[in-house]
């Protein structure tokens, strides 16, 4: 309309020739698509009304204004074509169609055109003027937020030397009040468009509804937009968030993976936990027991001396300071102290021996990698544990660390870098695939099962490893690998991340129960996993759902071991 106005009244030739015709065609198509999109949005918000979508009080006004602007634009185009008998009207198909409907109104074209022209222009002007206070602001803020997104590894947290910070009198850590937020975090809170995609995939929301990442961001916004700096919790009559909320997060990153504005929900959760744990000592009782064990014994499970009790003497070489190996096999605390997980290590040891590679373990010198403290918000214990462990690791030599725990994998590979270590860490699925492709192991025995692979969050969404475990499983004779409804980056969390291995927070069904029902619905008789936490959570869920006779759960190492022996 503006271009035609400039051409007709000011004789300024801006668009002409094939360029103008192409633009007319594209503008018509874009306008029609936009109208369809707005109608779908209206139907979704006010007819279907999914509970995950945020509806603000005056949203309807915005949708009506957008619809009016687009429709009035097409009416203006239709009137122009009807009156001028535009020879190029075929390049404005929607306007051409409307011109046929509007042709009986040609005698009134002038006043009608004036009415729609001024109302169209006024609506556009009002929309632009009110943009800073409306949802449409995200047209500008969203690209800026995406441009300044965190380019570091997934789940990364700001790392400050806690020992030095603790020397200061006004020591403070984590998010306690709104003044602790960075400008980017404020922006993240502001650019949420309330689309609800995060809520649709959140295991905590799906299993009980207590935590919704969408509502969480919206509640943060209410706290941030109060006058002055406000505390996030217990803000003396002002707006605040429920302090229990943050403990329900599984740190699975399902929310941020689907969030169109790339908001880092997990970073908010963990930094808020840091504030509660380190500054207030306020955390779930089971979680505080795990942290106390880490502080006194170096791991959340038991005495360090009992770490290797389950291994037969001389079963595996234990590295002493100054010694060297090709592969350092990292067992992880869960495997070392929990009998039901030791099967994974026993099978990995069998595979490594069969392949003839040079490998060893750290024995009692292996501490916790630090992950539970990091995720439960005790950065002090985390940093202390990492420094102690690095000191021990640096006394031995190796080429690669192999671990079957994606949580250890994430911390050793990514977090240890922030302490200056550059370790070559592989998940056992990566290494098993390497052994297979170099013919160091051969999968001979058939495995006639309907197997479905459950993607662990810390391996899939955190590291992007989706295909290697599937490739290994597909290489096993007679295996029938089938997919659940949710797989790859869309996979559902087992519910064990975010410290939930140590906290039993009951709220509705358990996320693992939703997952095993999905496996049952596709008639799988085996769930293959690549994570010790997933193994535990899904095994528990099979029992609570009385599915343990129908479906079993195994780590991929155990399945591979059965096929090569
Ligand atoms: S990280 Fe997972 S559990 Fe936490 S809010 Fe996001 S989707 Fe929910
Ligand atoms: S997916 Fe992102 S933009 Fe959409 S509601 Fe959740 S946090 Fe907001």
Coordinates of C-alpha atoms and ligand atoms in Angstrom, one line a residue:
X1 CA 0.0 0.0 0.0
X2 CA 2.8 2.4 1.0
X3 CA 4.7 1.7 -2.2
X4 CA 1.6 2.2 -4.4
X5 CA 0.9 5.5 -2.5
X6 CA 4.4 6.7 -3.1
X7 CA 4.2 5.7 -6.8
X8 CA 0.7 7.3 -7.4
X9 CA 1.0 10.5 -5.4
X10 CA 4.7 11.3 -5.6
X11 CA 5.7 9.6 -8.8
X12 CA 8.6 7.9 -7.1
X13 CA 9.5 4.7 -8.9
X14 CA 10.7 2.3 -6.2
X15 CA 9.6 -1.1 -7.3
X16 CA 9.2 -1.8 -11.0
X17 CA 9.8 -4.5 -13.6
X18 CA 10.1 -8.2 -12.6
X19 CA 11.4 -7.3 -9.1
X20 CA 8.1 -5.5 -8.3
X21 CA 6.0 -8.3 -9.7
X22 CA 7.9 -10.9 -7.7
X23 CA 7.6 -8.8 -4.6
X24 CA 3.8 -8.5 -5.2
X25 CA 3.4 -12.2 -5.5
X26 CA 5.5 -13.0 -2.4
X27 CA 3.8 -10.3 -0.3
X28 CA 0.4 -11.8 -1.2
X29 CA 1.5 -15.3 -0.3
X30 CA 3.1 -14.1 2.9
X31 CA -0.1 -12.2 3.9
X32 CA -2.3 -15.2 3.2
X33 CA 0.0 -17.4 5.3
X34 CA 0.1 -14.9 8.1
X35 CA -3.8 -14.8 8.2
X36 CA -3.9 -18.6 8.3
X37 CA -1.3 -18.5 11.1
X38 CA -3.2 -16.0 13.2
X39 CA -6.5 -17.9 12.7
X40 CA -4.7 -21.1 13.9
X41 CA -3.3 -19.2 16.9
X42 CA -6.7 -17.9 17.8
X43 CA -8.3 -21.4 17.6
X44 CA -5.5 -22.9 19.7
X45 CA -5.6 -20.2 22.4
X46 CA -9.4 -19.6 22.7
X47 CA -11.0 -22.8 21.3
X48 CA -8.6 -25.7 22.0
X49 CA -7.0 -24.0 25.0
X50 CA -4.0 -26.3 25.8
X51 CA -3.1 -25.8 29.5
X52 CA 0.6 -25.2 28.5
X53 CA 0.0 -22.0 26.5
X54 CA 0.1 -18.7 28.3
X55 CA -2.8 -16.4 27.7
X56 CA -2.4 -12.8 28.8
X57 CA -5.4 -10.5 29.5
X58 CA -5.3 -8.4 26.3
X59 CA -3.8 -11.0 23.9
X60 CA -7.1 -11.0 22.0
X61 CA -6.7 -7.3 21.1
X62 CA -3.3 -8.0 19.6
X63 CA -4.6 -10.9 17.5
X64 CA -7.5 -8.8 16.3
X65 CA -5.3 -5.9 15.4
X66 CA -3.0 -8.1 13.4
X67 CA -5.9 -9.7 11.6
X68 CA -7.4 -6.3 10.8
X69 CA -4.1 -5.0 9.4
X70 CA -3.7 -7.9 7.1
X71 CA -7.3 -8.1 5.9
X72 CA -7.6 -4.3 5.4
X73 CA -4.4 -4.5 3.4
X74 CA -5.9 -7.1 1.1
X75 CA -9.2 -5.1 0.8
X76 CA -7.2 -2.0 -0.3
X77 CA -5.4 -4.1 -2.9
X78 CA -8.6 -5.6 -4.1
X79 CA -10.3 -2.1 -4.5
X80 CA -7.2 -0.8 -6.3
X81 CA -7.3 -3.7 -8.8
X82 CA -11.0 -3.5 -9.3
X83 CA -10.9 0.3 -10.1
X84 CA -7.6 0.4 -12.1
X85 CA -8.0 -3.0 -13.9
X86 CA -4.4 -3.6 -13.2
X87 CA -2.9 -5.6 -16.1
X88 CA -0.4 -7.3 -13.7
X89 CA -3.1 -8.3 -11.2
X90 CA -2.2 -12.0 -11.7
X91 CA 0.8 -11.3 -9.5
X92 CA -1.5 -10.3 -6.6
X93 CA -3.7 -13.5 -6.5
X94 CA -5.4 -12.7 -3.2
X95 CA -6.0 -9.1 -4.2
X96 CA -7.3 -10.2 -7.6
X97 CA -9.8 -12.7 -6.0
X98 CA -11.0 -10.0 -3.6
X99 CA -11.3 -7.4 -6.5
X100 CA -13.9 -9.8 -8.1
X101 CA -15.9 -9.9 -4.9
X102 CA -15.6 -6.1 -4.4
X103 CA -16.4 -5.0 -8.0
X104 CA -20.1 -4.3 -7.2
X105 CA -18.8 -1.7 -4.7
X106 CA -16.8 0.3 -7.4
X107 CA -19.2 3.3 -7.2
X108 CA -18.3 3.6 -3.5
X109 CA -14.6 2.7 -4.0
X110 CA -13.2 6.2 -3.1
X111 CA -14.7 6.6 0.4
X112 CA -14.2 2.9 1.1
X113 CA -10.6 3.1 0.0
X114 CA -10.1 6.2 2.2
X115 CA -11.7 4.5 5.2
X116 CA -9.6 1.3 5.0
X117 CA -6.4 3.2 4.1
X118 CA -6.6 5.5 7.2
X119 CA -7.7 2.7 9.5
X120 CA -5.0 0.3 8.2
X121 CA -2.3 3.0 8.6
X122 CA -3.6 4.0 12.1
X123 CA -3.7 0.3 13.3
X124 CA -0.1 -0.2 12.1
X125 CA 1.0 3.1 13.8
X126 CA -0.7 2.0 17.1
X127 CA 0.9 -1.4 16.9
X128 CA 4.4 0.0 16.4
X129 CA 3.9 2.6 19.2
X130 CA 2.7 0.0 21.7
X131 CA 5.3 -2.6 20.8
X132 CA 7.6 -2.1 23.9
X133 CA 4.6 -3.2 26.1
X134 CA 3.2 -5.9 23.9
X135 CA 4.2 -9.5 23.0
X136 CA 5.4 -8.2 19.7
X137 CA 8.6 -6.9 21.4
X138 CA 10.0 -10.4 21.0
X139 CA 10.3 -9.7 17.2
X140 CA 13.4 -7.6 18.2
X141 CA 14.4 -9.1 21.5
X142 CA 14.3 -12.8 20.4
X143 CA 17.0 -12.5 17.7
X144 CA 19.2 -10.5 20.2
X145 CA 18.7 -13.2 22.8
X146 CA 19.5 -15.9 20.3
X147 CA 22.6 -14.0 19.1
X148 CA 24.0 -13.7 22.6
X149 CA 23.1 -17.3 23.6
X150 CA 25.6 -19.3 25.6
X151 CA 28.1 -20.8 23.2
X152 CA 29.8 -22.8 25.8
X153 CA 29.0 -26.5 26.5
X154 CA 25.4 -27.4 27.4
X155 CA 24.8 -27.0 31.2
X156 CA 27.8 -24.8 31.7
X157 CA 27.8 -22.5 34.8
X158 CA 29.9 -19.5 35.6
X159 CA 33.0 -20.7 37.4
X160 CA 34.5 -18.4 40.1
X161 CA 37.3 -19.5 42.4
X162 CA 35.3 -20.2 45.5
X163 CA 38.3 -20.3 47.9
X164 CA 39.2 -16.7 47.0
X165 CA 35.6 -15.6 47.2
X166 CA 35.2 -17.1 50.6
X167 CA 38.0 -14.9 52.0
X168 CA 35.8 -11.9 51.4
X169 CA 33.5 -10.6 54.2
X170 CA 30.5 -10.1 52.0
X171 CA 30.8 -13.6 50.4
X172 CA 27.7 -14.5 48.5
X173 CA 27.1 -17.2 45.8
X174 CA 24.3 -18.1 43.5
X175 CA 21.0 -16.3 42.8
X176 CA 19.5 -14.9 46.0
X177 CA 18.0 -11.6 44.8
X178 CA 17.3 -10.0 41.5
X179 CA 20.5 -7.8 41.6
X180 CA 22.5 -11.1 41.2
X181 CA 21.1 -11.6 37.7
X182 CA 23.3 -10.9 34.7
X183 CA 21.9 -8.7 31.9
X184 CA 21.5 -11.8 29.8
X185 CA 19.5 -13.6 32.4
X186 CA 17.2 -10.6 32.7
X187 CA 16.8 -10.6 29.0
X188 CA 16.1 -14.3 29.0
X189 CA 13.3 -13.8 31.5
X190 CA 11.9 -11.0 29.4
X191 CA 12.0 -12.7 26.0
X192 CA 9.9 -15.7 27.0
X193 CA 6.9 -15.7 24.7
X194 CA 4.9 -18.1 26.8
X195 CA 4.5 -20.6 24.0
X196 CA 4.5 -23.6 26.5
X197 CA 6.8 -25.8 24.4
X198 CA 9.0 -26.3 27.4
X199 CA 6.1 -27.4 29.6
X200 CA 5.0 -30.0 27.0
X201 CA 8.3 -31.8 27.3
X202 CA 9.3 -31.2 31.0
X203 CA 9.4 -34.6 32.9
X204 CA 8.5 -32.8 36.1
X205 CA 5.4 -31.1 34.5
X206 CA 4.4 -34.3 32.7
X207 CA 4.6 -36.4 35.9
X208 CA 2.8 -34.2 38.3
X209 CA 2.5 -30.6 37.3
X210 CA 4.3 -29.0 40.3
X211 CA 7.1 -27.6 38.2
X212 CA 6.4 -26.0 34.9
X213 CA 9.4 -24.3 33.2
X214 CA 7.0 -21.8 31.5
X215 CA 5.4 -20.8 34.8
X216 CA 8.8 -20.8 36.4
X217 CA 10.1 -18.2 33.9
X218 CA 6.9 -16.2 34.3
X219 CA 7.2 -16.2 38.1
X220 CA 10.8 -15.1 37.8
X221 CA 9.5 -12.2 35.7
X222 CA 7.0 -11.2 38.3
X223 CA 9.8 -11.1 40.9
X224 CA 12.2 -9.2 38.6
X225 CA 9.7 -6.6 37.5
X226 CA 9.0 -5.5 41.1
X227 CA 10.5 -2.2 42.2
X228 CA 14.1 -2.4 43.5
X229 CA 16.0 -5.6 44.1
X230 CA 13.9 -8.4 45.5
X231 CA 14.7 -11.8 47.0
X232 CA 13.6 -14.7 44.9
X233 CA 12.3 -16.6 47.9
X234 CA 10.6 -15.3 51.1
X235 CA 10.4 -11.7 49.9
X236 CA 8.4 -10.3 52.8
X237 CA 5.0 -9.9 51.2
X238 CA 6.4 -9.1 47.7
X239 CA 6.2 -11.6 44.8
X240 CA 8.5 -14.6 45.2
X241 CA 8.8 -18.2 43.9
X242 CA 8.1 -21.4 45.8
X243 CA 11.4 -22.5 47.2
X244 CA 10.5 -26.2 46.7
X245 CA 10.1 -25.7 42.9
X246 CA 13.8 -25.7 42.0
X247 CA 14.4 -29.1 43.5
X248 CA 11.9 -30.8 41.1
X249 CA 14.0 -30.0 38.1
X250 CA 15.9 -32.9 36.6
X251 CA 18.3 -30.7 34.7
X252 CA 17.4 -32.7 31.6
X253 CA 17.6 -29.7 29.2
X254 CA 14.4 -30.9 27.4
X255 CA 13.0 -27.4 28.0
X256 CA 15.9 -25.4 26.6
X257 CA 16.2 -27.8 23.6
X258 CA 12.8 -26.9 22.4
X259 CA 12.7 -23.2 23.6
X260 CA 12.6 -20.9 20.5
X261 CA 14.2 -18.2 22.5
X262 CA 17.0 -20.5 23.8
X263 CA 16.4 -19.6 27.5
X264 CA 18.8 -21.5 29.8
X265 CA 16.3 -22.8 32.4
X266 CA 18.8 -25.2 33.9
X267 CA 21.3 -22.4 34.7
X268 CA 18.6 -20.5 36.6
X269 CA 17.6 -23.7 38.5
X270 CA 21.2 -24.5 39.5
X271 CA 22.2 -21.0 40.4
X272 CA 19.0 -20.6 42.5
X273 CA 20.0 -24.0 44.2
X274 CA 23.4 -22.5 44.9
X275 CA 21.8 -19.6 46.7
X276 CA 19.7 -22.0 48.8
X277 CA 22.3 -24.6 49.5
X278 CA 25.4 -22.4 50.1
X279 CA 23.9 -19.3 51.6
X280 CA 20.8 -20.7 53.5
X281 CA 21.7 -24.3 54.0
X282 CA 18.1 -25.0 52.8
X283 CA 17.9 -28.2 50.7
X284 CA 16.0 -31.5 50.8
X285 CA 17.3 -33.7 53.7
X286 CA 18.4 -36.6 51.5
X287 CA 20.4 -34.2 49.3
X288 CA 22.1 -32.7 52.3
X289 CA 23.1 -36.2 53.5
X290 CA 24.7 -36.9 50.1
X291 CA 26.6 -33.6 50.2
X292 CA 27.8 -34.3 53.8
X293 CA 29.1 -37.7 52.6
X294 CA 30.9 -36.0 49.7
X295 CA 32.5 -33.5 52.1
X296 CA 33.7 -36.1 54.6
X297 CA 34.3 -39.1 52.4
X298 CA 34.8 -37.8 48.9
X299 CA 31.7 -39.5 47.5
X300 CA 28.0 -39.5 48.2
X301 CA 27.8 -43.2 49.0
X302 CA 30.1 -44.7 51.5
X303 CA 33.7 -45.1 52.9
X304 CA 36.3 -44.7 50.2
X305 CA 38.1 -47.8 51.4
X306 CA 35.0 -50.0 50.5
X307 CA 35.0 -48.7 46.9
X308 CA 36.7 -51.7 45.4
X309 CA 35.4 -54.4 47.7
X310 CA 33.2 -55.9 45.0
X311 CA 36.1 -56.5 42.6
X312 CA 38.0 -59.8 42.9
X313 CA 41.7 -59.2 43.8
X314 CA 43.9 -58.8 40.7
X315 CA 40.8 -58.8 38.5
X316 CA 41.8 -55.4 37.0
X317 CA 45.1 -53.6 37.1
X318 CA 45.0 -50.6 39.6
X319 CA 47.2 -47.7 38.5
X320 CA 49.7 -46.5 41.1
X321 CA 51.2 -43.0 41.0
X322 CA 53.7 -42.8 38.1
X323 CA 52.3 -45.7 36.2
X324 CA 50.9 -45.6 32.6
X325 CA 48.0 -47.2 30.7
X326 CA 46.3 -46.7 27.4
X327 CA 42.7 -46.7 28.8
X328 CA 41.8 -45.4 32.2
X329 CA 38.4 -47.1 32.9
X330 CA 36.4 -44.7 35.2
X331 CA 33.9 -46.7 37.2
X332 CA 31.9 -43.9 38.9
X333 CA 30.5 -44.0 42.4
X334 CA 27.1 -45.5 41.6
X335 CA 28.7 -48.5 40.0
X336 CA 31.3 -48.9 42.8
X337 CA 28.8 -48.9 45.6
X338 CA 25.6 -50.2 44.1
X339 CA 25.6 -54.0 43.5
X340 CA 23.0 -53.8 40.8
X341 CA 25.2 -51.5 38.7
X342 CA 28.4 -53.6 39.1
X343 CA 27.2 -55.9 36.4
X344 CA 27.9 -53.1 33.9
X345 CA 31.5 -52.8 35.0
X346 CA 32.0 -56.6 35.1
X347 CA 30.8 -56.7 31.5
X348 CA 32.9 -53.8 30.4
X349 CA 36.0 -55.4 32.0
X350 CA 35.2 -58.7 30.0
X351 CA 34.9 -56.7 26.8
X352 CA 38.1 -54.7 27.4
X353 CA 40.0 -58.0 28.2
X354 CA 38.5 -59.7 25.1
X355 CA 39.6 -56.8 22.9
X356 CA 43.2 -57.0 24.2
X357 CA 43.5 -53.3 25.0
X358 CA 45.8 -52.0 27.8
X359 CA 43.5 -50.7 30.5
X360 CA 43.5 -50.0 34.2
X361 CA 41.4 -48.3 37.0
X362 CA 42.2 -45.8 39.7
X363 CA 41.0 -48.0 42.5
X364 CA 40.6 -46.2 45.8
X365 CA 42.1 -43.2 44.3
X366 CA 39.0 -42.6 42.2
X367 CA 36.7 -40.1 44.1
X368 CA 33.4 -38.8 43.0
X369 CA 33.7 -36.7 39.8
X370 CA 31.8 -33.9 41.7
X371 CA 28.6 -34.0 39.7
X372 CA 26.2 -34.4 42.7
X373 CA 27.6 -31.4 44.5
X374 CA 27.6 -29.3 41.3
X375 CA 24.0 -30.1 40.5
X376 CA 22.7 -29.8 44.1
X377 CA 24.2 -26.3 44.3
X378 CA 27.3 -26.8 46.5
X379 CA 29.9 -25.2 44.3
X380 CA 32.4 -25.3 47.3
X381 CA 32.3 -29.1 47.7
X382 CA 32.3 -29.4 43.9
X383 CA 35.4 -27.4 43.4
X384 CA 37.2 -29.1 46.4
X385 CA 36.3 -32.5 45.0
X386 CA 37.5 -31.7 41.5
X387 CA 40.8 -30.3 42.7
X388 CA 41.5 -33.4 44.9
X389 CA 40.6 -35.7 42.0
X390 CA 42.7 -33.8 39.5
X391 CA 45.6 -34.0 41.8
X392 CA 45.3 -37.9 41.8
X393 CA 44.6 -38.1 38.1
X394 CA 47.7 -36.0 37.2
X395 CA 49.9 -38.5 39.0
X396 CA 49.2 -41.3 36.5
X397 CA 49.5 -41.3 32.7
X398 CA 46.8 -42.5 30.2
X399 CA 45.6 -41.7 26.7
X400 CA 41.8 -42.0 27.2
X401 CA 39.3 -42.1 30.0
X402 CA 36.3 -44.4 29.3
X403 CA 33.2 -44.2 31.4
X404 CA 29.8 -45.7 31.2
X405 CA 28.2 -42.9 33.3
X406 CA 27.1 -39.9 31.2
X407 CA 27.1 -37.7 34.3
X408 CA 30.8 -38.5 35.0
X409 CA 31.4 -38.1 31.3
X410 CA 29.9 -34.6 31.2
X411 CA 31.8 -33.4 34.2
X412 CA 35.2 -35.0 33.3
X413 CA 35.0 -33.9 29.7
X414 CA 33.5 -30.4 30.1
X415 CA 33.6 -29.1 33.7
X416 CA 37.2 -30.3 34.3
X417 CA 38.3 -28.0 31.4
X418 CA 37.3 -25.0 33.5
X419 CA 39.9 -26.2 36.0
X420 CA 42.6 -26.3 33.3
X421 CA 42.4 -30.1 32.6
X422 CA 42.0 -31.3 29.1
X423 CA 41.1 -35.0 29.4
X424 CA 40.3 -37.2 26.4
X425 CA 37.0 -38.7 27.7
X426 CA 34.9 -41.1 25.9
X427 CA 31.5 -42.6 26.8
X428 CA 31.6 -46.4 26.7
X429 CA 29.2 -46.3 23.7
X430 CA 31.8 -44.3 21.7
X431 CA 34.6 -46.7 22.7
X432 CA 32.6 -49.8 22.1
X433 CA 31.8 -48.5 18.6
X434 CA 35.5 -47.9 18.1
X435 CA 36.3 -51.5 19.2
X436 CA 33.7 -52.8 16.8
X437 CA 34.8 -50.8 13.8
X438 CA 38.4 -51.7 14.3
X439 CA 37.4 -55.4 14.6
X440 CA 38.8 -55.7 18.1
X441 CA 35.5 -57.3 19.1
X442 CA 32.9 -59.1 17.0
X443 CA 29.3 -59.5 17.8
X444 CA 28.5 -63.1 17.2
X445 CA 25.8 -64.4 19.4
X446 CA 22.2 -63.5 18.4
X447 CA 20.0 -61.4 20.7
X448 CA 16.4 -62.1 19.6
X449 CA 14.7 -59.3 21.5
X450 CA 12.5 -56.3 20.7
X451 CA 14.9 -53.7 22.0
X452 CA 14.1 -50.0 22.4
X453 CA 17.0 -47.6 23.2
X454 CA 16.3 -44.9 25.8
X455 CA 18.4 -41.8 25.2
X456 CA 19.9 -40.6 28.5
X457 CA 19.6 -36.8 28.8
X458 CA 23.3 -36.3 29.7
X459 CA 24.4 -38.3 26.7
X460 CA 21.8 -37.2 24.1
X461 CA 20.8 -33.6 24.7
X462 CA 24.0 -32.7 26.6
X463 CA 26.6 -34.4 24.3
X464 CA 24.6 -35.0 21.1
X465 CA 25.4 -38.7 21.2
X466 CA 22.3 -40.4 19.7
X467 CA 23.4 -42.7 16.9
X468 CA 26.4 -44.6 18.2
X469 CA 24.5 -46.7 20.8
X470 CA 21.9 -47.5 18.1
X471 CA 24.6 -48.5 15.6
X472 CA 26.1 -50.9 18.2
X473 CA 22.7 -52.4 18.9
X474 CA 21.9 -52.8 15.2
X475 CA 25.1 -54.7 14.6
X476 CA 24.0 -57.5 17.0
X477 CA 22.5 -60.5 15.1
X478 CA 18.8 -60.9 15.2
X479 CA 18.1 -57.9 17.4
X480 CA 14.9 -56.0 16.6
X481 CA 15.6 -52.3 17.4
X482 CA 12.4 -50.3 17.7
X483 CA 11.9 -46.6 18.7
X484 CA 9.6 -45.3 21.4
X485 CA 7.4 -42.2 20.6
X486 CA 9.9 -39.9 22.2
X487 CA 13.5 -40.5 21.0
X488 CA 16.7 -38.7 20.2
X489 CA 16.5 -35.0 21.3
X490 CA 12.8 -35.5 22.0
X491 CA 13.5 -38.3 24.4
X492 CA 11.7 -38.3 27.8
X493 CA 13.9 -38.1 30.9
X494 CA 14.0 -41.1 33.3
X495 CA 13.7 -38.7 36.2
X496 CA 17.1 -39.4 37.8
X497 CA 19.0 -36.3 36.8
X498 CA 19.4 -33.1 38.8
X499 CA 20.3 -34.9 42.0
X500 CA 17.1 -37.0 42.0
X501 CA 19.1 -40.1 42.5
X502 CA 19.5 -38.9 46.1
X503 CA 16.1 -37.1 46.5
X504 CA 12.8 -38.9 46.5
X505 CA 10.5 -36.0 45.9
X506 CA 7.0 -37.4 45.4
X507 CA 4.7 -35.5 43.1
X508 CA 2.3 -37.4 40.9
X509 CA 3.6 -40.3 38.9
X510 CA 7.4 -40.8 38.5
X511 CA 8.9 -39.7 35.1
X512 CA 10.4 -43.3 34.7
X513 CA 6.8 -44.7 34.9
X514 CA 5.8 -42.6 31.9
X515 CA 8.8 -43.9 30.0
X516 CA 8.3 -47.6 30.7
X517 CA 4.7 -47.3 29.7
X518 CA 5.9 -45.9 26.4
X519 CA 8.2 -48.9 26.0
X520 CA 5.3 -51.2 26.9
X521 CA 3.0 -49.6 24.3
X522 CA 5.4 -50.6 21.5
X523 CA 5.7 -54.1 22.9
X524 CA 9.4 -53.8 23.6
X525 CA 10.8 -56.6 25.8
X526 CA 14.1 -54.9 26.5
X527 CA 15.0 -51.3 27.2
X528 CA 18.7 -50.6 26.4
X529 CA 20.3 -47.7 28.3
X530 CA 23.7 -46.0 28.5
X531 CA 23.4 -44.5 31.9
X532 CA 23.5 -45.9 35.5
X533 CA 20.8 -43.5 36.7
X534 CA 18.5 -44.4 33.8
X535 CA 19.1 -48.1 34.6
X536 CA 18.0 -47.6 38.2
X537 CA 15.0 -45.3 37.5
X538 CA 13.6 -47.5 34.7
X539 CA 14.1 -50.7 36.7
X540 CA 12.2 -49.1 39.7
X541 CA 9.5 -47.9 37.3
X542 CA 9.1 -51.4 35.7
X543 CA 8.6 -52.8 39.2
X544 CA 6.1 -50.2 40.3
X545 CA 4.1 -50.6 37.1
X546 CA 4.2 -54.4 37.4
X547 CA 6.0 -54.7 34.1
X548 CA 9.2 -56.4 35.3
X549 CA 8.0 -59.8 33.8
X550 CA 7.3 -58.3 30.4
X551 CA 10.2 -55.8 30.0
X552 CA 13.8 -55.8 31.2
X553 CA 16.3 -53.0 31.3
X554 CA 20.1 -53.5 30.5
X555 CA 23.1 -51.3 29.8
X556 CA 24.4 -51.6 26.3
X557 CA 27.7 -53.0 27.7
X558 CA 25.8 -56.0 29.1
X559 CA 24.0 -56.6 25.8
X560 CA 27.2 -56.3 23.9
X561 CA 29.0 -58.7 26.3
X562 CA 26.3 -61.3 25.8
X563 CA 26.8 -61.1 22.1
X564 CA 30.6 -61.4 22.0
X565 CA 31.1 -64.1 24.7
Ligands
LIG1 S1 15.6 -29.2 32.8 FE1 14.0 -30.8 32.5 S2 13.1 -31.0 34.5 FE2 14.2 -29.0 34.5 S3 12.6 -27.6 33.9 FE3 13.7 -28.2 32.1 S4 12.5 -29.9 31.2 FE4 11.8 -29.6 33.3
LIG2 S1 9.7 -22.7 25.5 FE1 10.9 -20.8 26.0 S2 9.7 -19.2 25.1 FE2 8.3 -20.9 25.2 S3 7.3 -20.7 27.2 FE3 9.1 -22.0 27.5 S4 10.6 -20.6 28.2 FE4 9.0 -19.4 27.3

